[in-house]
JSON list of C-alpha atoms and ligand atoms in Angstrom, two decimals:
[
{"chain": "L", "resi": 1, "resn": "UNK", "atom": "CA", "xyz": [94.36, 69.59, 111.50]},
{"chain": "L", "resi": 2, "resn": "UNK", "atom": "CA", "xyz": [96.39, 67.58, 109.90]},
{"chain": "L", "resi": 3, "resn": "UNK", "atom": "CA", "xyz": [99.74, 69.25, 108.51]},
{"chain": "L", "resi": 4, "resn": "UNK", "atom": "CA", "xyz": [101.19, 68.15, 105.74]},
{"chain": "L", "resi": 5, "resn": "UNK", "atom": "CA", "xyz": [104.90, 68.68, 105.03]},
{"chain": "L", "resi": 6, "resn": "UNK", "atom": "CA", "xyz": [105.95, 69.80, 101.85]},
{"chain": "L", "resi": 7, "resn": "UNK", "atom": "CA", "xyz": [109.99, 69.55, 101.08]},
{"chain": "L", "resi": 8, "resn": "UNK", "atom": "CA", "xyz": [109.31, 70.45, 97.15]},
{"chain": "L", "resi": 9, "resn": "UNK", "atom": "CA", "xyz": [110.14, 73.63, 96.33]},
{"chain": "L", "resi": 10, "resn": "UNK", "atom": "CA", "xyz": [107.58, 74.20, 93.57]},
{"chain": "L", "resi": 11, "resn": "UNK", "atom": "CA", "xyz": [109.59, 77.62, 91.01]},
{"chain": "L", "resi": 12, "resn": "UNK", "atom": "CA", "xyz": [107.91, 80.77, 90.68]},
{"chain": "L", "resi": 13, "resn": "UNK", "atom": "CA", "xyz": [108.06, 80.50, 87.06]},
{"chain": "L", "resi": 14, "resn": "UNK", "atom": "CA", "xyz": [105.93, 77.21, 87.71]},
{"chain": "L", "resi": 15, "resn": "UNK", "atom": "CA", "xyz": [103.54, 78.89, 89.58]},
{"chain": "L", "resi": 16, "resn": "UNK", "atom": "CA", "xyz": [102.98, 81.45, 87.91]},
{"chain": "L", "resi": 17, "resn": "UNK", "atom": "CA", "xyz": [102.04, 78.99, 84.53]},
{"chain": "L", "resi": 18, "resn": "UNK", "atom": "CA", "xyz": [99.30, 76.91, 86.60]},
{"chain": "L", "resi": 19, "resn": "UNK", "atom": "CA", "xyz": [97.48, 80.04, 88.19]},
{"chain": "L", "resi": 20, "resn": "UNK", "atom": "CA", "xyz": [97.48, 81.30, 84.41]},
{"chain": "L", "resi": 21, "resn": "UNK", "atom": "CA", "xyz": [95.95, 78.93, 83.47]},
{"chain": "L", "resi": 22, "resn": "UNK", "atom": "CA", "xyz": [93.52, 79.52, 85.95]},
{"chain": "L", "resi": 23, "resn": "UNK", "atom": "CA", "xyz": [90.88, 82.50, 84.77]},
{"chain": "L", "resi": 24, "resn": "UNK", "atom": "CA", "xyz": [89.05, 84.56, 86.08]},
{"chain": "L", "resi": 25, "resn": "UNK", "atom": "CA", "xyz": [87.56, 88.22, 86.07]},
{"chain": "L", "resi": 26, "resn": "UNK", "atom": "CA", "xyz": [89.23, 91.22, 86.99]},
{"chain": "L", "resi": 27, "resn": "UNK", "atom": "CA", "xyz": [88.79, 93.79, 89.37]},
{"chain": "L", "resi": 28, "resn": "UNK", "atom": "CA", "xyz": [89.79, 97.61, 90.43]},
{"chain": "L", "resi": 29, "resn": "UNK", "atom": "CA", "xyz": [89.76, 97.60, 94.58]},
{"chain": "L", "resi": 30, "resn": "UNK", "atom": "CA", "xyz": [89.38, 101.52, 95.19]},
{"chain": "L", "resi": 31, "resn": "UNK", "atom": "CA", "xyz": [89.17, 103.50, 98.96]},
{"chain": "L", "resi": 32, "resn": "UNK", "atom": "CA", "xyz": [90.49, 106.51, 100.25]},
{"chain": "L", "resi": 33, "resn": "UNK", "atom": "CA", "xyz": [94.28, 107.62, 102.60]},
{"chain": "L", "resi": 34, "resn": "UNK", "atom": "CA", "xyz": [95.34, 108.83, 105.58]},
{"chain": "L", "resi": 35, "resn": "UNK", "atom": "CA", "xyz": [95.61, 111.66, 103.19]},
{"chain": "L", "resi": 36, "resn": "UNK", "atom": "CA", "xyz": [91.58, 111.46, 101.61]},
{"chain": "L", "resi": 37, "resn": "UNK", "atom": "CA", "xyz": [93.38, 110.23, 98.64]},
{"chain": "L", "resi": 38, "resn": "UNK", "atom": "CA", "xyz": [91.69, 107.94, 96.36]},
{"chain": "L", "resi": 39, "resn": "UNK", "atom": "CA", "xyz": [94.01, 104.68, 95.56]},
{"chain": "L", "resi": 40, "resn": "UNK", "atom": "CA", "xyz": [92.96, 101.51, 93.87]},
{"chain": "L", "resi": 41, "resn": "UNK", "atom": "CA", "xyz": [94.74, 98.78, 92.08]},
{"chain": "L", "resi": 42, "resn": "UNK", "atom": "CA", "xyz": [94.25, 95.70, 90.20]},
{"chain": "L", "resi": 43, "resn": "UNK", "atom": "CA", "xyz": [93.11, 92.56, 91.48]},
{"chain": "L", "resi": 44, "resn": "UNK", "atom": "CA", "xyz": [91.79, 89.01, 89.96]},
{"chain": "L", "resi": 45, "resn": "UNK", "atom": "CA", "xyz": [92.39, 86.87, 93.70]},
{"chain": "L", "resi": 46, "resn": "UNK", "atom": "CA", "xyz": [88.96, 87.65, 94.83]},
{"chain": "L", "resi": 47, "resn": "UNK", "atom": "CA", "xyz": [86.44, 85.36, 95.74]},
{"chain": "L", "resi": 48, "resn": "UNK", "atom": "CA", "xyz": [83.05, 84.44, 97.54]},
{"chain": "L", "resi": 49, "resn": "UNK", "atom": "CA", "xyz": [83.49, 83.21, 100.83]},
{"chain": "L", "resi": 50, "resn": "UNK", "atom": "CA", "xyz": [80.27, 83.34, 102.36]},
{"chain": "L", "resi": 51, "resn": "UNK", "atom": "CA", "xyz": [76.54, 84.31, 101.85]},
{"chain": "L", "resi": 52, "resn": "UNK", "atom": "CA", "xyz": [74.98, 84.78, 105.26]},
{"chain": "L", "resi": 53, "resn": "UNK", "atom": "CA", "xyz": [76.51, 86.65, 105.78]},
{"chain": "L", "resi": 54, "resn": "UNK", "atom": "CA", "xyz": [78.24, 88.11, 102.44]},
{"chain": "L", "resi": 55, "resn": "UNK", "atom": "CA", "xyz": [82.16, 87.84, 102.48]},
{"chain": "L", "resi": 56, "resn": "UNK", "atom": "CA", "xyz": [84.63, 88.26, 99.89]},
{"chain": "L", "resi": 57, "resn": "UNK", "atom": "CA", "xyz": [87.84, 87.90, 100.59]},
{"chain": "L", "resi": 58, "resn": "UNK", "atom": "CA", "xyz": [91.16, 89.67, 98.71]},
{"chain": "L", "resi": 59, "resn": "UNK", "atom": "CA", "xyz": [94.90, 88.64, 98.32]},
{"chain": "L", "resi": 60, "resn": "UNK", "atom": "CA", "xyz": [96.99, 91.66, 97.98]},
{"chain": "L", "resi": 61, "resn": "UNK", "atom": "CA", "xyz": [100.82, 91.71, 98.16]},
{"chain": "L", "resi": 62, "resn": "UNK", "atom": "CA", "xyz": [102.05, 93.40, 101.08]},
{"chain": "L", "resi": 63, "resn": "UNK", "atom": "CA", "xyz": [104.25, 96.04, 99.85]},
{"chain": "L", "resi": 64, "resn": "UNK", "atom": "CA", "xyz": [100.54, 97.76, 98.23]},
{"chain": "L", "resi": 65, "resn": "UNK", "atom": "CA", "xyz": [99.87, 101.68, 98.62]},
{"chain": "L", "resi": 66, "resn": "UNK", "atom": "CA", "xyz": [96.30, 100.56, 97.99]},
{"chain": "L", "resi": 67, "resn": "UNK", "atom": "CA", "xyz": [96.28, 97.32, 101.03]},
{"chain": "L", "resi": 68, "resn": "UNK", "atom": "CA", "xyz": [97.62, 99.88, 103.88]},
{"chain": "L", "resi": 69, "resn": "UNK", "atom": "CA", "xyz": [94.87, 102.45, 102.66]},
{"chain": "L", "resi": 70, "resn": "UNK", "atom": "CA", "xyz": [91.85, 99.71, 102.93]},
{"chain": "L", "resi": 71, "resn": "UNK", "atom": "CA", "xyz": [93.80, 98.56, 106.54]},
{"chain": "L", "resi": 72, "resn": "UNK", "atom": "CA", "xyz": [93.42, 101.51, 107.71]},
{"chain": "L", "resi": 73, "resn": "UNK", "atom": "CA", "xyz": [89.92, 102.95, 106.79]},
{"chain": "L", "resi": 74, "resn": "UNK", "atom": "CA", "xyz": [88.44, 99.36, 106.78]},
{"chain": "L", "resi": 75, "resn": "UNK", "atom": "CA", "xyz": [86.68, 100.22, 104.31]},
{"chain": "L", "resi": 76, "resn": "UNK", "atom": "CA", "xyz": [86.83, 99.60, 100.32]},
{"chain": "L", "resi": 77, "resn": "UNK", "atom": "CA", "xyz": [85.17, 99.23, 96.70]},
{"chain": "L", "resi": 78, "resn": "UNK", "atom": "CA", "xyz": [85.53, 96.00, 94.71]},
{"chain": "L", "resi": 79, "resn": "UNK", "atom": "CA", "xyz": [84.68, 97.80, 91.59]},
{"chain": "L", "resi": 80, "resn": "UNK", "atom": "CA", "xyz": [83.72, 94.78, 88.62]},
{"chain": "L", "resi": 81, "resn": "UNK", "atom": "CA", "xyz": [84.89, 95.51, 84.90]},
{"chain": "L", "resi": 82, "resn": "UNK", "atom": "CA", "xyz": [82.91, 95.15, 81.74]},
{"chain": "L", "resi": 83, "resn": "UNK", "atom": "CA", "xyz": [84.64, 93.80, 78.36]},
{"chain": "L", "resi": 84, "resn": "UNK", "atom": "CA", "xyz": [85.83, 97.06, 77.87]},
{"chain": "L", "resi": 85, "resn": "UNK", "atom": "CA", "xyz": [87.59, 97.66, 81.19]},
{"chain": "L", "resi": 86, "resn": "UNK", "atom": "CA", "xyz": [90.74, 96.47, 79.63]},
{"chain": "L", "resi": 87, "resn": "UNK", "atom": "CA", "xyz": [92.52, 100.25, 80.65]},
{"chain": "L", "resi": 88, "resn": "UNK", "atom": "CA", "xyz": [91.44, 100.36, 83.67]},
{"chain": "L", "resi": 89, "resn": "UNK", "atom": "CA", "xyz": [92.79, 97.51, 84.92]},
{"chain": "L", "resi": 90, "resn": "UNK", "atom": "CA", "xyz": [96.06, 98.11, 83.14]},
{"chain": "L", "resi": 91, "resn": "UNK", "atom": "CA", "xyz": [96.15, 101.59, 84.69]},
{"chain": "L", "resi": 92, "resn": "UNK", "atom": "CA", "xyz": [95.03, 100.15, 88.10]},
{"chain": "L", "resi": 93, "resn": "UNK", "atom": "CA", "xyz": [98.37, 98.05, 87.62]},
{"chain": "L", "resi": 94, "resn": "UNK", "atom": "CA", "xyz": [100.50, 100.28, 86.04]},
{"chain": "L", "resi": 95, "resn": "UNK", "atom": "CA", "xyz": [103.48, 102.63, 87.04]},
{"chain": "L", "resi": 96, "resn": "UNK", "atom": "CA", "xyz": [101.66, 105.41, 85.91]},
{"chain": "L", "resi": 97, "resn": "UNK", "atom": "CA", "xyz": [101.52, 109.12, 88.29]},
{"chain": "L", "resi": 98, "resn": "UNK", "atom": "CA", "xyz": [98.20, 108.75, 89.01]},
{"chain": "L", "resi": 99, "resn": "UNK", "atom": "CA", "xyz": [95.87, 106.01, 88.32]},
{"chain": "L", "resi": 100, "resn": "UNK", "atom": "CA", "xyz": [92.26, 108.28, 89.11]},
{"chain": "L", "resi": 101, "resn": "UNK", "atom": "CA", "xyz": [93.39, 110.98, 86.46]},
{"chain": "L", "resi": 102, "resn": "UNK", "atom": "CA", "xyz": [93.45, 108.44, 84.03]},
{"chain": "L", "resi": 103, "resn": "UNK", "atom": "CA", "xyz": [89.65, 107.55, 84.37]},
{"chain": "L", "resi": 104, "resn": "UNK", "atom": "CA", "xyz": [86.34, 108.61, 84.66]},
{"chain": "L", "resi": 105, "resn": "UNK", "atom": "CA", "xyz": [85.17, 107.53, 88.39]},
{"chain": "L", "resi": 106, "resn": "UNK", "atom": "CA", "xyz": [82.52, 109.01, 91.41]},
{"chain": "L", "resi": 107, "resn": "UNK", "atom": "CA", "xyz": [82.24, 108.99, 95.17]},
{"chain": "L", "resi": 108, "resn": "UNK", "atom": "CA", "xyz": [79.96, 106.11, 95.50]},
{"chain": "L", "resi": 109, "resn": "UNK", "atom": "CA", "xyz": [78.77, 107.21, 98.84]},
{"chain": "L", "resi": 110, "resn": "UNK", "atom": "CA", "xyz": [79.47, 109.22, 101.45]},
{"chain": "L", "resi": 111, "resn": "UNK", "atom": "CA", "xyz": [82.61, 107.48, 102.53]},
{"chain": "L", "resi": 112, "resn": "UNK", "atom": "CA", "xyz": [83.05, 108.83, 99.26]},
{"chain": "L", "resi": 113, "resn": "UNK", "atom": "CA", "xyz": [84.45, 105.09, 98.43]},
{"chain": "L", "resi": 114, "resn": "UNK", "atom": "CA", "xyz": [85.85, 105.59, 94.38]},
{"chain": "L", "resi": 115, "resn": "UNK", "atom": "CA", "xyz": [83.07, 103.79, 91.51]},
{"chain": "L", "resi": 116, "resn": "UNK", "atom": "CA", "xyz": [85.06, 103.34, 88.48]},
{"chain": "L", "resi": 117, "resn": "UNK", "atom": "CA", "xyz": [82.03, 104.91, 86.66]},
{"chain": "L", "resi": 118, "resn": "UNK", "atom": "CA", "xyz": [82.98, 104.02, 82.75]},
{"chain": "L", "resi": 119, "resn": "UNK", "atom": "CA", "xyz": [85.01, 100.60, 83.33]},
{"chain": "L", "resi": 120, "resn": "UNK", "atom": "CA", "xyz": [82.97, 98.60, 85.93]},
{"chain": "L", "resi": 121, "resn": "UNK", "atom": "CA", "xyz": [79.73, 96.79, 85.30]},
{"chain": "L", "resi": 122, "resn": "UNK", "atom": "CA", "xyz": [79.56, 96.50, 89.03]},
{"chain": "L", "resi": 123, "resn": "UNK", "atom": "CA", "xyz": [80.66, 97.36, 91.94]},
{"chain": "L", "resi": 124, "resn": "UNK", "atom": "CA", "xyz": [80.36, 96.43, 95.37]},
{"chain": "L", "resi": 125, "resn": "UNK", "atom": "CA", "xyz": [80.98, 98.48, 99.29]},
{"chain": "L", "resi": 126, "resn": "UNK", "atom": "CA", "xyz": [82.85, 95.95, 101.78]},
{"chain": "L", "resi": 127, "resn": "UNK", "atom": "CA", "xyz": [83.84, 96.19, 105.33]},
{"chain": "L", "resi": 128, "resn": "UNK", "atom": "CA", "xyz": [86.57, 94.47, 106.21]},
{"chain": "L", "resi": 129, "resn": "UNK", "atom": "CA", "xyz": [86.04, 91.80, 108.89]},
{"chain": "L", "resi": 130, "resn": "UNK", "atom": "CA", "xyz": [89.68, 89.97, 109.01]},
{"chain": "L", "resi": 131, "resn": "UNK", "atom": "CA", "xyz": [93.47, 90.50, 107.31]},
{"chain": "L", "resi": 132, "resn": "UNK", "atom": "CA", "xyz": [96.06, 87.72, 107.50]},
{"chain": "L", "resi": 133, "resn": "UNK", "atom": "CA", "xyz": [99.79, 87.96, 106.40]},
{"chain": "L", "resi": 134, "resn": "UNK", "atom": "CA", "xyz": [99.80, 84.55, 104.02]},
{"chain": "L", "resi": 135, "resn": "UNK", "atom": "CA", "xyz": [103.47, 85.04, 101.98]},
{"chain": "L", "resi": 136, "resn": "UNK", "atom": "CA", "xyz": [104.32, 88.08, 100.89]},
{"chain": "L", "resi": 137, "resn": "UNK", "atom": "CA", "xyz": [99.88, 88.73, 100.47]},
{"chain": "L", "resi": 138, "resn": "UNK", "atom": "CA", "xyz": [98.09, 89.55, 102.48]},
{"chain": "L", "resi": 139, "resn": "UNK", "atom": "CA", "xyz": [94.33, 87.97, 103.26]},
{"chain": "L", "resi": 140, "resn": "UNK", "atom": "CA", "xyz": [91.62, 90.46, 103.13]},
{"chain": "L", "resi": 141, "resn": "UNK", "atom": "CA", "xyz": [88.16, 89.25, 104.35]},
{"chain": "L", "resi": 142, "resn": "UNK", "atom": "CA", "xyz": [85.13, 91.62, 104.12]},
{"chain": "L", "resi": 143, "resn": "UNK", "atom": "CA", "xyz": [81.94, 92.23, 104.19]},
{"chain": "L", "resi": 144, "resn": "UNK", "atom": "CA", "xyz": [79.76, 93.00, 101.59]},
{"chain": "L", "resi": 145, "resn": "UNK", "atom": "CA", "xyz": [77.35, 95.86, 102.62]},
{"chain": "L", "resi": 146, "resn": "UNK", "atom": "CA", "xyz": [75.96, 97.33, 99.38]},
{"chain": "L", "resi": 147, "resn": "UNK", "atom": "CA", "xyz": [75.69, 96.30, 96.05]},
{"chain": "L", "resi": 148, "resn": "UNK", "atom": "CA", "xyz": [75.64, 98.43, 92.78]},
{"chain": "L", "resi": 149, "resn": "UNK", "atom": "CA", "xyz": [74.89, 97.58, 88.80]},
{"chain": "L", "resi": 150, "resn": "UNK", "atom": "CA", "xyz": [76.10, 100.70, 86.88]},
{"chain": "L", "resi": 151, "resn": "UNK", "atom": "CA", "xyz": [76.55, 98.76, 83.94]},
{"chain": "L", "resi": 152, "resn": "UNK", "atom": "CA", "xyz": [74.46, 96.41, 81.16]},
{"chain": "L", "resi": 153, "resn": "UNK", "atom": "CA", "xyz": [78.18, 94.88, 79.77]},
{"chain": "L", "resi": 154, "resn": "UNK", "atom": "CA", "xyz": [79.37, 91.52, 80.22]},
{"chain": "L", "resi": 155, "resn": "UNK", "atom": "CA", "xyz": [82.73, 91.08, 82.46]},
{"chain": "L", "resi": 156, "resn": "UNK", "atom": "CA", "xyz": [86.23, 91.25, 81.27]},
{"chain": "L", "resi": 157, "resn": "UNK", "atom": "CA", "xyz": [87.94, 87.77, 82.10]},
{"chain": "L", "resi": 158, "resn": "UNK", "atom": "CA", "xyz": [91.82, 87.39, 82.86]},
{"chain": "L", "resi": 159, "resn": "UNK", "atom": "CA", "xyz": [93.59, 84.22, 82.00]},
{"chain": "L", "resi": 160, "resn": "UNK", "atom": "CA", "xyz": [96.65, 82.46, 79.83]},
{"chain": "L", "resi": 161, "resn": "UNK", "atom": "CA", "xyz": [98.14, 85.89, 79.95]},
{"chain": "L", "resi": 162, "resn": "UNK", "atom": "CA", "xyz": [95.24, 87.71, 78.03]},
{"chain": "L", "resi": 163, "resn": "UNK", "atom": "CA", "xyz": [92.09, 89.77, 78.56]},
{"chain": "L", "resi": 164, "resn": "UNK", "atom": "CA", "xyz": [89.20, 88.66, 77.18]},
{"chain": "L", "resi": 165, "resn": "UNK", "atom": "CA", "xyz": [85.73, 88.96, 76.99]},
{"chain": "L", "resi": 166, "resn": "UNK", "atom": "CA", "xyz": [83.00, 87.37, 78.64]},
{"chain": "L", "resi": 167, "resn": "UNK", "atom": "CA", "xyz": [81.70, 84.81, 77.38]},
{"chain": "L", "resi": 168, "resn": "UNK", "atom": "CA", "xyz": [84.71, 83.12, 76.41]},
{"chain": "L", "resi": 169, "resn": "UNK", "atom": "CA", "xyz": [84.58, 79.74, 73.63]},
{"chain": "L", "resi": 170, "resn": "UNK", "atom": "CA", "xyz": [84.99, 76.31, 75.40]},
{"chain": "L", "resi": 171, "resn": "UNK", "atom": "CA", "xyz": [87.77, 75.30, 72.09]},
{"chain": "L", "resi": 172, "resn": "UNK", "atom": "CA", "xyz": [89.99, 77.72, 72.25]},
{"chain": "L", "resi": 173, "resn": "UNK", "atom": "CA", "xyz": [87.95, 80.21, 70.69]},
{"chain": "L", "resi": 174, "resn": "UNK", "atom": "CA", "xyz": [88.04, 83.12, 73.15]},
{"chain": "L", "resi": 175, "resn": "UNK", "atom": "CA", "xyz": [88.10, 86.24, 71.95]},
{"chain": "L", "resi": 176, "resn": "UNK", "atom": "CA", "xyz": [90.90, 88.30, 73.18]},
{"chain": "L", "resi": 177, "resn": "UNK", "atom": "CA", "xyz": [90.43, 92.39, 73.35]},
{"chain": "L", "resi": 178, "resn": "UNK", "atom": "CA", "xyz": [91.82, 94.73, 72.39]},
{"chain": "I", "resi": 1, "resn": "FMN", "atom": "C1", "xyz": [95.36, 91.18, 85.60]},
{"chain": "I", "resi": 1, "resn": "FMN", "atom": "C2", "xyz": [95.97, 91.60, 86.88]},
{"chain": "I", "resi": 1, "resn": "FMN", "atom": "C3", "xyz": [95.93, 90.99, 87.86]},
{"chain": "I", "resi": 1, "resn": "FMN", "atom": "C4", "xyz": [96.09, 90.95, 89.08]},
{"chain": "I", "resi": 1, "resn": "FMN", "atom": "N1", "xyz": [96.04, 90.80, 90.40]},
{"chain": "I", "resi": 1, "resn": "FMN", "atom": "C5", "xyz": [96.48, 90.85, 91.56]},
{"chain": "I", "resi": 1, "resn": "FMN", "atom": "C6", "xyz": [95.90, 90.71, 92.75]},
{"chain": "I", "resi": 1, "resn": "FMN", "atom": "O1", "xyz": [94.99, 89.53, 92.94]},
{"chain": "I", "resi": 1, "resn": "FMN", "atom": "N2", "xyz": [96.90, 90.83, 93.64]},
{"chain": "I", "resi": 1, "resn": "FMN", "atom": "C7", "xyz": [97.56, 92.23, 93.90]},
{"chain": "I", "resi": 1, "resn": "FMN", "atom": "O2", "xyz": [98.01, 92.27, 95.07]},
{"chain": "I", "resi": 1, "resn": "FMN", "atom": "N3", "xyz": [98.31, 92.47, 93.07]},
{"chain": "I", "resi": 1, "resn": "FMN", "atom": "C8", "xyz": [97.58, 92.25, 91.94]},
{"chain": "I", "resi": 1, "resn": "FMN", "atom": "N4", "xyz": [98.17, 92.40, 90.90]},
{"chain": "I", "resi": 1, "resn": "FMN", "atom": "C9", "xyz": [98.96, 93.34, 90.75]},
{"chain": "I", "resi": 1, "resn": "FMN", "atom": "C10", "xyz": [98.26, 95.23, 91.27]},
{"chain": "I", "resi": 1, "resn": "FMN", "atom": "O3", "xyz": [97.92, 95.57, 90.62]},
{"chain": "I", "resi": 1, "resn": "FMN", "atom": "C11", "xyz": [99.89, 96.26, 90.53]},
{"chain": "I", "resi": 1, "resn": "FMN", "atom": "O4", "xyz": [100.68, 95.06, 91.82]},
{"chain": "I", "resi": 1, "resn": "FMN", "atom": "C12", "xyz": [99.99, 97.28, 91.12]},
{"chain": "I", "resi": 1, "resn": "FMN", "atom": "O5", "xyz": [100.39, 98.02, 91.05]},
{"chain": "I", "resi": 1, "resn": "FMN", "atom": "C13", "xyz": [100.00, 97.49, 93.26]},
{"chain": "I", "resi": 1, "resn": "FMN", "atom": "O6", "xyz": [99.20, 98.81, 93.18]},
{"chain": "I", "resi": 1, "resn": "FMN", "atom": "P1", "xyz": [99.42, 99.64, 94.80]},
{"chain": "I", "resi": 1, "resn": "FMN", "atom": "O7", "xyz": [100.65, 99.42, 94.65]},
{"chain": "I", "resi": 1, "resn": "FMN", "atom": "O8", "xyz": [99.65, 100.76, 94.33]},
{"chain": "I", "resi": 1, "resn": "FMN", "atom": "O9", "xyz": [98.43, 98.80, 95.70]},
{"chain": "I", "resi": 1, "resn": "FMN", "atom": "C14", "xyz": [97.82, 92.30, 89.46]},
{"chain": "I", "resi": 1, "resn": "FMN", "atom": "C15", "xyz": [97.42, 92.64, 88.18]},
{"chain": "I", "resi": 1, "resn": "FMN", "atom": "C16", "xyz": [96.75, 92.61, 87.03]},
{"chain": "I", "resi": 1, "resn": "FMN", "atom": "C17", "xyz": [98.00, 93.15, 85.78]}
]
């Protein structure tokens, strides 16, 4: 494989601006830490990797408490937020003392992975296949071993530093959600 040497450093703000123009759905990744406590974070860096087997990829910043717990347990849940799930997105990216006391949740299964019953439209149970450090984030590839649809509402989307409800318009008419 050819390696391209990049000599032009792109500024962080320019990179952020670039990616703000690439909207995506919003998830909250949840797991259980070594003390048996639930832990989780808001994540937009999620994509499908493979159909057979069903693999997803998430990127988590290296300092994340949730990343440490995921790497230890090697299991986590992907909670896909629905259009009224903004509060969960904010809680799980904020500095509140106890994210889980601010939302409704229930154990997904005997593994106890937290399912955000109030704010997710679907939840996937994942088993870690690999972790690779990439810059200041870690790429986690995981097999999806269970899928549950828990609400019929449509997805929440994040782009241009705004939360919008699906479906957004194609002419700048996307409706921001409170
Ligand atoms: C809309 C949105 C998307 C985010 N996406 C990611 C992401 O993909 N990966 C990540 O590591 N952090 C992401 N964050 C930041 C984390 O949610 C935030 O740093 C969180 O506090 C980390 O929690 P932890 O360190 O307790 O695990 C996102 C934040 C917001 C508001």
